[in-house]
mmCIF file of C-alpha atoms in Angstrom:
data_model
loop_
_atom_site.group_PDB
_atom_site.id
_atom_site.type_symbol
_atom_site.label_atom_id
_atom_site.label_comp_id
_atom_site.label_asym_id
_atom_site.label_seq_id
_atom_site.Cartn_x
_atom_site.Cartn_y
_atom_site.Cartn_z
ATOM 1 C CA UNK A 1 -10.152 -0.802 10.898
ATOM 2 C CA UNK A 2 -7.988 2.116 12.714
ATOM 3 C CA UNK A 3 -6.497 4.501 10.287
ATOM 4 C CA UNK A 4 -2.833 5.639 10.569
ATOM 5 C CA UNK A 5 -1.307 8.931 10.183
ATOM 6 C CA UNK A 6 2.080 9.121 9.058
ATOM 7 C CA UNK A 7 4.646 11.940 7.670
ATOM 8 C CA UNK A 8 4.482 12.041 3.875
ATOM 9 C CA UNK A 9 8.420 11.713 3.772
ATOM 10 C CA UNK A 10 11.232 12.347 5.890
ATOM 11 C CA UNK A 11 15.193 12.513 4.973
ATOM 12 C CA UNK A 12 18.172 11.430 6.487
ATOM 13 C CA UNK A 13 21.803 10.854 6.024
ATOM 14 C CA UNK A 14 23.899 7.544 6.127
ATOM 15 C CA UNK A 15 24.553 6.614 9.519
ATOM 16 C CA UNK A 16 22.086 7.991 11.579
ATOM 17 C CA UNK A 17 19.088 6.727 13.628
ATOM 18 C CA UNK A 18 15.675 7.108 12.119
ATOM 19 C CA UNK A 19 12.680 6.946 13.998
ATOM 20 C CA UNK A 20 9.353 7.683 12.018
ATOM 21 C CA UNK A 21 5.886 7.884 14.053
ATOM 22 C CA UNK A 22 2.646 6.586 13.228
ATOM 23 C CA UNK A 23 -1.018 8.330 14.958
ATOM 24 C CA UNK A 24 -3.649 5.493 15.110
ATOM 25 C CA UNK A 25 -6.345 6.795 17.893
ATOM 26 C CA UNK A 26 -8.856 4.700 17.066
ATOM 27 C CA UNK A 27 -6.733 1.670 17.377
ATOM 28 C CA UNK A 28 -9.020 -1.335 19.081
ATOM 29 C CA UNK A 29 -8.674 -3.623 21.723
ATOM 30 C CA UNK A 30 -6.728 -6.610 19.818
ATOM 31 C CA UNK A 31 -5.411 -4.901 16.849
ATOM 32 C CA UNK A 32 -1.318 -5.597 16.064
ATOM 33 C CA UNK A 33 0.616 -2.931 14.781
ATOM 34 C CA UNK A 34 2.806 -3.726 11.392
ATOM 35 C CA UNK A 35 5.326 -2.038 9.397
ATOM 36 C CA UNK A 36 5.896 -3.153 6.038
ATOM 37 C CA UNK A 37 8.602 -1.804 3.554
ATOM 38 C CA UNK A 38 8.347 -1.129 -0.233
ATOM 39 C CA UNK A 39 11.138 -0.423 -2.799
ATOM 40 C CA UNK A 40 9.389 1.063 -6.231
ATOM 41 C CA UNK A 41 7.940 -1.795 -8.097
ATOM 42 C CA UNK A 42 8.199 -4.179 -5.288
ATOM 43 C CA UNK A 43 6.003 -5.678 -2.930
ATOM 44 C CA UNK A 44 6.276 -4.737 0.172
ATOM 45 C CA UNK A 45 8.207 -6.269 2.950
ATOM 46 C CA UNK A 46 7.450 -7.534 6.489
ATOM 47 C CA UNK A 47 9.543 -5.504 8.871
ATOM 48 C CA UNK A 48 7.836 -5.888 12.366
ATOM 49 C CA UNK A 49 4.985 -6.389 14.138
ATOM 50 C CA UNK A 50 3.817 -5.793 17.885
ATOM 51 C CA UNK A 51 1.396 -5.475 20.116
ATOM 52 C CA UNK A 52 2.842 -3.231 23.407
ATOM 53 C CA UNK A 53 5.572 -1.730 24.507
ATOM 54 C CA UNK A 54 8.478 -2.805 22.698
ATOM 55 C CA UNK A 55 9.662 -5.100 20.418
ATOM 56 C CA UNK A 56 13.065 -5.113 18.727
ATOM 57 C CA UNK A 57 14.328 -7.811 15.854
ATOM 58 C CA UNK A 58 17.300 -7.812 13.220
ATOM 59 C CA UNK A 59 16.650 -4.267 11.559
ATOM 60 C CA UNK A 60 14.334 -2.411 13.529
ATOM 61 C CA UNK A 61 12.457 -1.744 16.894
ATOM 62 C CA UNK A 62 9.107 -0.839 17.210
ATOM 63 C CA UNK A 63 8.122 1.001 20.264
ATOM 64 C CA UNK A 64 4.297 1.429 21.474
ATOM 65 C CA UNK A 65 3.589 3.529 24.394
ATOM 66 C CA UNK A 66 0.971 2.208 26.742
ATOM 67 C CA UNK A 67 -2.359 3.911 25.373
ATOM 68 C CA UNK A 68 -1.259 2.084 21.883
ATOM 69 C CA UNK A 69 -2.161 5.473 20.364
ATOM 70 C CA UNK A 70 0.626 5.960 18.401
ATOM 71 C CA UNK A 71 3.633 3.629 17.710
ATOM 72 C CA UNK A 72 7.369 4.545 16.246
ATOM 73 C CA UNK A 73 9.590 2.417 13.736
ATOM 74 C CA UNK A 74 13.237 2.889 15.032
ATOM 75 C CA UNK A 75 15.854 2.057 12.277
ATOM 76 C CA UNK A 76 19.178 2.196 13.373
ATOM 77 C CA UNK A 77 22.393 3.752 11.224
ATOM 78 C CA UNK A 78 20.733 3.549 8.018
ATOM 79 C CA UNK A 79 22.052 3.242 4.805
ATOM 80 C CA UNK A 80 21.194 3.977 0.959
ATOM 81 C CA UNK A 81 19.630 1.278 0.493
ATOM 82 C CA UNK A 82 17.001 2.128 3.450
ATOM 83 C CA UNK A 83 15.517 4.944 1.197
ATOM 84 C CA UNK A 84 12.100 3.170 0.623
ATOM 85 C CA UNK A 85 8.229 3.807 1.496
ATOM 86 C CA UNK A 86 7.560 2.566 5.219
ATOM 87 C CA UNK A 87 3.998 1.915 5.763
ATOM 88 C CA UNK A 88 2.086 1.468 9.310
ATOM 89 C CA UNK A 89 -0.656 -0.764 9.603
ATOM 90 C CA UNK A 90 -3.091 -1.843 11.946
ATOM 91 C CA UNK A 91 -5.574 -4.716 12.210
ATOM 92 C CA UNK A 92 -6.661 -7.329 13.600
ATOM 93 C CA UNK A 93 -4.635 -10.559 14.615
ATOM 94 C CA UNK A 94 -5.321 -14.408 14.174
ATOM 95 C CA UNK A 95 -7.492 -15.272 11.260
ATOM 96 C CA UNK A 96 -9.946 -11.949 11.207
ATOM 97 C CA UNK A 97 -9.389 -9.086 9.037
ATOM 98 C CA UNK A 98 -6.921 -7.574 6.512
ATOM 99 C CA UNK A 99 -4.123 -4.981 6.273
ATOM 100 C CA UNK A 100 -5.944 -1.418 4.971
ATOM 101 C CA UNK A 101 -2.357 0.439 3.783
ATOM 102 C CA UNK A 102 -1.913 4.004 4.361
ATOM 103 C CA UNK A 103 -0.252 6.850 2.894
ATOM 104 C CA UNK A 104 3.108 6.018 3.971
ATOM 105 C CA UNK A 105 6.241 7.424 4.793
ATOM 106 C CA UNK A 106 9.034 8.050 1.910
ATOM 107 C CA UNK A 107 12.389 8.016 3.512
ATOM 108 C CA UNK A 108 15.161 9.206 1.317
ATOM 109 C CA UNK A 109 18.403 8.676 2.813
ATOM 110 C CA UNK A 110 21.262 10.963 1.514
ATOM 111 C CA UNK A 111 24.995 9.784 1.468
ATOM 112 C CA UNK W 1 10.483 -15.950 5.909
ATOM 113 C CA UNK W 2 7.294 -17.471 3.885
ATOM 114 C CA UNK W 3 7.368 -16.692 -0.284
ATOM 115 C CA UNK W 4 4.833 -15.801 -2.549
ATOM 116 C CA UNK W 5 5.055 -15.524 -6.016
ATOM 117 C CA UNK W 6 3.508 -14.006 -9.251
ATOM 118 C CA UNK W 7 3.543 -14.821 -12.544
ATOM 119 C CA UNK W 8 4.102 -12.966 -15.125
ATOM 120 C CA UNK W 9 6.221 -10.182 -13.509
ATOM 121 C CA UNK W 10 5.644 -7.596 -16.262
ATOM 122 C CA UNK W 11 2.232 -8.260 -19.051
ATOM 123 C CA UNK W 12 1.596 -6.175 -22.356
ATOM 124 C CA UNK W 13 -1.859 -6.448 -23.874
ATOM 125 C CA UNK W 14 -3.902 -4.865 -26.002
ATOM 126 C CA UNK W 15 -7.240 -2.988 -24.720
ATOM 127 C CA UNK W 16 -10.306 -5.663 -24.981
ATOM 128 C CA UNK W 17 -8.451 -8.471 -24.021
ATOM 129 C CA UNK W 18 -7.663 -10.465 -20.673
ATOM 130 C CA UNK W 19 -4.961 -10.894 -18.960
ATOM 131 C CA UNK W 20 -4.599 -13.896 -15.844
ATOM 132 C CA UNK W 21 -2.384 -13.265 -13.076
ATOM 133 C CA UNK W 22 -1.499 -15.963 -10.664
ATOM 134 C CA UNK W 23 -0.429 -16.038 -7.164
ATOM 135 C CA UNK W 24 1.512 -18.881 -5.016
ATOM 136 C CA UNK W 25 2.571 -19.496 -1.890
ATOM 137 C CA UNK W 26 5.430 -21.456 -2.306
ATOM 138 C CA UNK W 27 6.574 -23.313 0.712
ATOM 139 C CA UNK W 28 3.241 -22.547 2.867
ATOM 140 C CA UNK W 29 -0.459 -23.179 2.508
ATOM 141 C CA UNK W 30 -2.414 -19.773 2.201
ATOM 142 C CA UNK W 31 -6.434 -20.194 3.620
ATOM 143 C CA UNK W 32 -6.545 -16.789 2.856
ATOM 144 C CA UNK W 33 -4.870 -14.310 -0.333
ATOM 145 C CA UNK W 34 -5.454 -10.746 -1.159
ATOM 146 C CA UNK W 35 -5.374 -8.978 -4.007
ATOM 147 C CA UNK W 36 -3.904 -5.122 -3.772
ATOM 148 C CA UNK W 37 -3.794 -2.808 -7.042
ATOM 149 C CA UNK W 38 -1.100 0.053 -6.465
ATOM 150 C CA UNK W 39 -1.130 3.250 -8.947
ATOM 151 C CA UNK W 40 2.410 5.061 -9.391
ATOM 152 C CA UNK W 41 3.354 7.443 -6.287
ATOM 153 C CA UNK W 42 0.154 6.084 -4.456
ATOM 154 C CA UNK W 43 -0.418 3.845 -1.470
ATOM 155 C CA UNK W 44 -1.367 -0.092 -1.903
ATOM 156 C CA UNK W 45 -5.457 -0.470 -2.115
ATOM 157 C CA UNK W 46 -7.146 -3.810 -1.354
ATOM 158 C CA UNK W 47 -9.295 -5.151 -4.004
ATOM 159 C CA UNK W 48 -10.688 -8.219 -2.892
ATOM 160 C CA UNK W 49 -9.977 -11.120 -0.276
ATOM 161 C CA UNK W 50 -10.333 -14.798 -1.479
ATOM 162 C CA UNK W 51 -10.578 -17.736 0.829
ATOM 163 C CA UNK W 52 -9.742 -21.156 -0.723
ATOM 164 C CA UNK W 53 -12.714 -22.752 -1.792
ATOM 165 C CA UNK W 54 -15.045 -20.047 -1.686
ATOM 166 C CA UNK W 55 -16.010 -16.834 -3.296
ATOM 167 C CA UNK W 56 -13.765 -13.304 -3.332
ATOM 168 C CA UNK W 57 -14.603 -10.497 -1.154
ATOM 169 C CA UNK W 58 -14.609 -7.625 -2.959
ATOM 170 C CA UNK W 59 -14.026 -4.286 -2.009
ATOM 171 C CA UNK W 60 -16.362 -1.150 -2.330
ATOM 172 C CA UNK W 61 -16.030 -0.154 -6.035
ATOM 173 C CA UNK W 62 -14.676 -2.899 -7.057
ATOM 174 C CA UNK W 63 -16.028 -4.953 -9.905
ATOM 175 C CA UNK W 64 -16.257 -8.238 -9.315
ATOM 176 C CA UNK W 65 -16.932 -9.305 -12.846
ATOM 177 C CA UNK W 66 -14.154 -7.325 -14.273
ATOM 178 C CA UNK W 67 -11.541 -9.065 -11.910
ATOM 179 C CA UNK W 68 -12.611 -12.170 -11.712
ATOM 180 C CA UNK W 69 -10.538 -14.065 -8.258
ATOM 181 C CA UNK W 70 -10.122 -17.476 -8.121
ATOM 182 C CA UNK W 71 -8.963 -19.600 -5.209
ATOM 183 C CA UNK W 72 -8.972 -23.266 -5.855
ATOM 184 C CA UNK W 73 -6.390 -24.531 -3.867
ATOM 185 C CA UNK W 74 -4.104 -23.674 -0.722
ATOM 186 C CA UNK W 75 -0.987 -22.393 -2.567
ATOM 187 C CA UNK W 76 -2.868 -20.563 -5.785
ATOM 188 C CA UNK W 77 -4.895 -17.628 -6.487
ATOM 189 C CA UNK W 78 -5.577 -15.976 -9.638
ATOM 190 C CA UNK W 79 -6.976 -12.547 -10.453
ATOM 191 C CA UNK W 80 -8.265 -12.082 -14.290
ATOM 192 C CA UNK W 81 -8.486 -8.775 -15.681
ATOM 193 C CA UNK W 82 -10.974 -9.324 -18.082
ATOM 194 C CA UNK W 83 -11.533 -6.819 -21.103
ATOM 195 C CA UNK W 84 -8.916 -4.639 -20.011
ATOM 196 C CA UNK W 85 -8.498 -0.840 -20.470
ATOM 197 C CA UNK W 86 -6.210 1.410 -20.198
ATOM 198 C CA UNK W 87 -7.202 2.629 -17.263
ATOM 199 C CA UNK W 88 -6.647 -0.372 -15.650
ATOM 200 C CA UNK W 89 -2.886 -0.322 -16.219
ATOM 201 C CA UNK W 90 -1.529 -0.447 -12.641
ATOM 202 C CA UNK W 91 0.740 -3.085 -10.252
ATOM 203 C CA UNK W 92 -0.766 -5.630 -8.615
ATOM 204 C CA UNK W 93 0.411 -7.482 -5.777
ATOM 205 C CA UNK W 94 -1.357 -10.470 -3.757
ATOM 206 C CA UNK W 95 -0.486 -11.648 -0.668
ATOM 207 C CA UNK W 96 -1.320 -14.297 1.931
ATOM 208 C CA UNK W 97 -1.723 -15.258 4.940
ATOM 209 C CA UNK W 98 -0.725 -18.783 6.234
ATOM 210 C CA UNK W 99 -3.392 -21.541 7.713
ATOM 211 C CA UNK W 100 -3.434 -21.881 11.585
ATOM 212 C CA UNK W 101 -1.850 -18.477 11.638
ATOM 213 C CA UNK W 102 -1.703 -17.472 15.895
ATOM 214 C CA UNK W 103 -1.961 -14.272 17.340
ATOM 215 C CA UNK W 104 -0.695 -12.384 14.661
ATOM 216 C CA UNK W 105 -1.934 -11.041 10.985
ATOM 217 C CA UNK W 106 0.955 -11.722 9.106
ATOM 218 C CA UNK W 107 0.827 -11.343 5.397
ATOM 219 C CA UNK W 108 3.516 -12.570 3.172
ATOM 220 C CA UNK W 109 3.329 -10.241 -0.135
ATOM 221 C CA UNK W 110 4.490 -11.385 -3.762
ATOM 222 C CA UNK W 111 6.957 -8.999 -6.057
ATOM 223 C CA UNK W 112 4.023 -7.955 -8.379
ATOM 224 C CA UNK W 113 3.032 -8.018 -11.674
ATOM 225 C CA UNK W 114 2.946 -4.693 -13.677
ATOM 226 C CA UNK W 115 -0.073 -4.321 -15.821
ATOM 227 C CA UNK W 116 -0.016 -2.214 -18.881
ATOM 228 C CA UNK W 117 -2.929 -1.857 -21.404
ATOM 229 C CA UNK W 118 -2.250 -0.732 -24.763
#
């Protein structure tokens, strides 16, 4: 399974765009790229999930340049209650394989 | 979105005894659940994958006969802590994956159950 690279933590302020990057360079052929959220003593939380390019849904966008190499989670005008851990995953898709988690990003978003 | 649950939430016990944590999907059938342990301030680690019917998958340094994983039907998984220490205080979360899942890997995690040995 490709393993991620990810800032320890980042901060922002209310309002602003976040974008937080994720290194996978040994990413394979068929492997999806996930981000999952998790508030302390939670489980985390589905946030999206692509392939190429770019995909965009309800909270977030995920955009994936074309060697797949890397991949950035782009929430938009975030608030408090965005301060969380943001984890990037890769892995395969269908009914092979398992999520490996990473280190993780802390986001701490300041009022 | 699919839900998963655990029961309990929160579990107390003394050290030698053992402690059964269970796992459901509620409104999907899971072919598939994994178990995750998660210390404070640290990332999620797998422990073990269970497919329904059959034995868990455990990870490397994982003992299988101190967390004993069953998966006897589509919507239930447990994980058994047996003899527990207090080193094995920790969260654990399961997840799972849907049957006749398509292109993607999606796992559907529960709210975890916080482990502490006395």
């Amino acid at each position: 399974l490709a393993k991620t690279t990810q800032p320890i933590s980042m901060d922002s302020y209310e309002g602003q765009e976040v974008n937080i990057t994720c290194s996978h360079n040994n990413i394979a052929t068929n492997d999806y790229i996930t981000w999952y959220q998790q508030f302390p003593s939670q489980g985390p939380r589905f946030i999206i999930q692509g392939y190429k390019t770019k995909v965009t849904n309800e909270v977030a966008s995920l955009f994936i340049p074309a060697d797949r190499k890397s991949s950035t989670l782009s929430l938009p005008r975030v608030s408090l209650s965005d301060t969380a851990v943001y984890y990037c995953l890769v892995g395969l898709g269908g009914s092979q394989g398992n999520l490996i988690f990473g280190k993780g990003t802390k986001l701490s978003v300041k009022p | 979105g699919a839900v998963v649950s655990q029961h309990p939430s929160r579990v107390i016990c003394k050290s030698g005894t053992s402690v059964k944590i269970e796992c459901r999907s509620l409104d999907f059938q899971a072919t598939t659940m994994f178990w995750y342990r998660q210390f404070p301030k640290q990332s999620l680690m797998l422990m073990a994958t269970s497919n329904e019917g059959s034995k868990a998958t455990y990870e490397q340094g994982v003992e299988k006969d101190k967390f004993l994983i069953n998966h006897a039907s589509l919507t239930l998984s447990t994980l058994t802590v047996t003899s527990a220490h207090p080193e094995d205080s920790s969260f654990y979360i399961c997840s799972a994956r849907s049957a006749g899942t398509g292109d993607y890997n999606e796992q559907f995690f529960g709210p975890g159950t916080r482990l502490t040995v006395l």
